[in-house]
Amino acid sequence: MIAEEALVHELKQKESQAKAFEVLVNTYKERLYWHIRRIVLDHDDADDVLQNTFIKVYKNIDGFKGESKLFSWMYRIATNESLTFLKQKSRKMGVSNEELKNRMVENLESDVYFEGDEIQLKLQKALATLPDKQKLVFTMKYFQEMKYQDISDVLETSVGALKTSYHLAVKKIETYLKEN
Amino acid sequence: MKKDKKNSFNTPEGYFENFHERLMDKIGKEESQLESIIPKSDGFALPEGYFNSVTEKVLSKTTESEAKVIQLTSYRKFYYGAAAIAAIFLLVFGLNWKSEIPIDFEDLANTEIDAYFETTEIDMSTYELAELVPLDHLELNDMLENDIEAENILEYLDENVEDIEDLNLDYNDYE
């Protein structure tokens, strides 16, 4: 585990910035990638959004006040970048957000970078029926095994509300999987 | 059996001693039950060596952006700026009558406004912007990177407009 404060300090100094940024990318790239991938589903899209996320982090590091953890701040940028990416994609395609989600899941069937079986595909279909916030909470808790407090820092939502969202998401997914 | 001195309820022997263990057992069982319904892995894969190459890609992009800054969408920033100024004016004049401490434009540091636009993706359509910024607040040159001289406009019209009537000019405005 790297000392976060020291890293932030180095990122803000011109002479140590490049090296510190490389450390930052290497430390967080995998976790951020999987977070983004679970939102945008497609690998190439996730790659684009991941790179944009790091570029935003790089450009805005001076504005990072340290009020939240660096990781939470980066996660928040990654979440916003992913959701904005999907919004722009649906606008470009001239379809609604829901329609886009359905198409994204359909595309998974022919995606070379999706190796899921029938159940996993069905799980993605179930996830596509959830509101954005519930889906985010579910994937962060269930797949990424994040603590509620950390999710709360990222999504700026109370722990109680997150627990409710997670519970509702689990129930909806269970029902979907049983009925379909 | 242990008796609570304050009331007549009692608990089985050792109830509180192993409460935590039993609770964790229950949580564990519920989790494994959930995993039997919802798969724990979601089946996503990625190209071989992807994580090795992505660092290089990101680093090359950040050094590139430092070397040259080309504002491909500078007009967009102007829209945001114009929308922000209009919104601030609306806010200042709209709230002034009911707030005791008047909000001054000076209260907003330029760096804060810049940082906001840098970090926030304001996803407004052209229609939303048009609603926010009235047409009579905009000049043609607001949309353009370089100002167009009146002479150039006249020259353009001279070359491209065959019939002056096509322009639908209201001559009363110019008299």
mmCIF file of C-alpha atoms in Angstrom, chain A residues 35-99:
data_model
loop_
_atom_site.group_PDB
_atom_site.id
_atom_site.type_symbol
_atom_site.label_atom_id
_atom_site.label_comp_id
_atom_site.label_asym_id
_atom_site.label_seq_id
_atom_site.Cartn_x
_atom_site.Cartn_y
_atom_site.Cartn_z
ATOM 1 C CA HIS A 35 -15.150 -0.668 -12.230
ATOM 2 C CA ILE A 36 -15.500 1.052 -15.622
ATOM 3 C CA ARG A 37 -15.851 -2.208 -17.528
ATOM 4 C CA ARG A 38 -18.812 -3.248 -15.414
ATOM 5 C CA ILE A 39 -20.554 -0.025 -16.353
ATOM 6 C CA VAL A 40 -19.759 0.206 -20.076
ATOM 7 C CA LEU A 41 -19.442 -3.594 -20.652
ATOM 8 C CA ASP A 42 -17.349 -3.361 -23.839
ATOM 9 C CA HIS A 43 -13.551 -3.643 -23.525
ATOM 10 C CA ASP A 44 -12.667 -0.961 -26.083
ATOM 11 C CA ASP A 45 -15.085 1.481 -24.478
ATOM 12 C CA ALA A 46 -13.661 0.667 -21.050
ATOM 13 C CA ASP A 47 -10.157 1.283 -22.397
ATOM 14 C CA ASP A 48 -11.177 4.730 -23.723
ATOM 15 C CA VAL A 49 -12.924 5.701 -20.507
ATOM 16 C CA LEU A 50 -10.027 4.456 -18.358
ATOM 17 C CA GLN A 51 -7.546 6.583 -20.294
ATOM 18 C CA ASN A 52 -9.826 9.630 -20.097
ATOM 19 C CA THR A 53 -10.202 9.073 -16.369
ATOM 20 C CA PHE A 54 -6.449 9.102 -15.800
ATOM 21 C CA ILE A 55 -6.021 12.159 -18.017
ATOM 22 C CA LYS A 56 -8.674 13.987 -15.959
ATOM 23 C CA VAL A 57 -6.943 12.926 -12.762
ATOM 24 C CA TYR A 58 -3.632 14.212 -14.117
ATOM 25 C CA LYS A 59 -5.093 17.552 -15.188
ATOM 26 C CA ASN A 60 -7.034 18.124 -11.993
ATOM 27 C CA ILE A 61 -4.688 16.835 -9.331
ATOM 28 C CA ASP A 62 -3.957 20.396 -8.206
ATOM 29 C CA GLY A 63 -7.639 20.791 -7.419
ATOM 30 C CA PHE A 64 -7.653 17.670 -5.238
ATOM 31 C CA LYS A 65 -8.010 19.031 -1.727
ATOM 32 C CA GLY A 66 -7.592 15.745 0.127
ATOM 33 C CA GLU A 67 -11.074 15.965 1.665
ATOM 34 C CA SER A 68 -11.728 12.422 0.485
ATOM 35 C CA LYS A 69 -9.331 9.582 -0.211
ATOM 36 C CA LEU A 70 -7.458 9.835 -3.494
ATOM 37 C CA PHE A 71 -8.868 6.472 -4.491
ATOM 38 C CA SER A 72 -12.471 7.594 -3.796
ATOM 39 C CA TRP A 73 -11.884 10.739 -5.819
ATOM 40 C CA MET A 74 -10.531 8.740 -8.767
ATOM 41 C CA TYR A 75 -13.378 6.266 -8.500
ATOM 42 C CA ARG A 76 -15.825 9.155 -8.603
ATOM 43 C CA ILE A 77 -14.191 10.539 -11.745
ATOM 44 C CA ALA A 78 -14.261 7.065 -13.325
ATOM 45 C CA THR A 79 -17.955 6.658 -12.468
ATOM 46 C CA ASN A 80 -18.879 10.054 -13.893
ATOM 47 C CA GLU A 81 -16.781 9.480 -17.014
ATOM 48 C CA SER A 82 -18.448 6.099 -17.603
ATOM 49 C CA LEU A 83 -21.989 7.392 -17.145
ATOM 50 C CA THR A 84 -21.290 10.435 -19.330
ATOM 51 C CA PHE A 85 -19.789 8.160 -21.968
ATOM 52 C CA LEU A 86 -22.971 6.073 -22.055
ATOM 53 C CA LYS A 87 -25.153 9.166 -22.215
ATOM 54 C CA GLN A 88 -23.180 10.500 -25.168
ATOM 55 C CA LYS A 89 -23.242 7.107 -26.853
ATOM 56 C CA SER A 90 -27.029 6.837 -26.569
ATOM 57 C CA ARG A 91 -27.376 10.368 -27.939
ATOM 58 C CA LYS A 92 -25.097 9.601 -30.882
ATOM 59 C CA MET A 93 -27.049 6.433 -31.648
ATOM 60 C CA GLY A 94 -30.356 8.257 -31.208
ATOM 61 C CA VAL A 95 -31.692 5.732 -28.700
ATOM 62 C CA SER A 96 -32.843 5.952 -25.103
ATOM 63 C CA ASN A 97 -30.606 4.992 -22.202
ATOM 64 C CA GLU A 98 -32.648 1.819 -21.629
ATOM 65 C CA GLU A 99 -32.455 0.818 -25.269
#
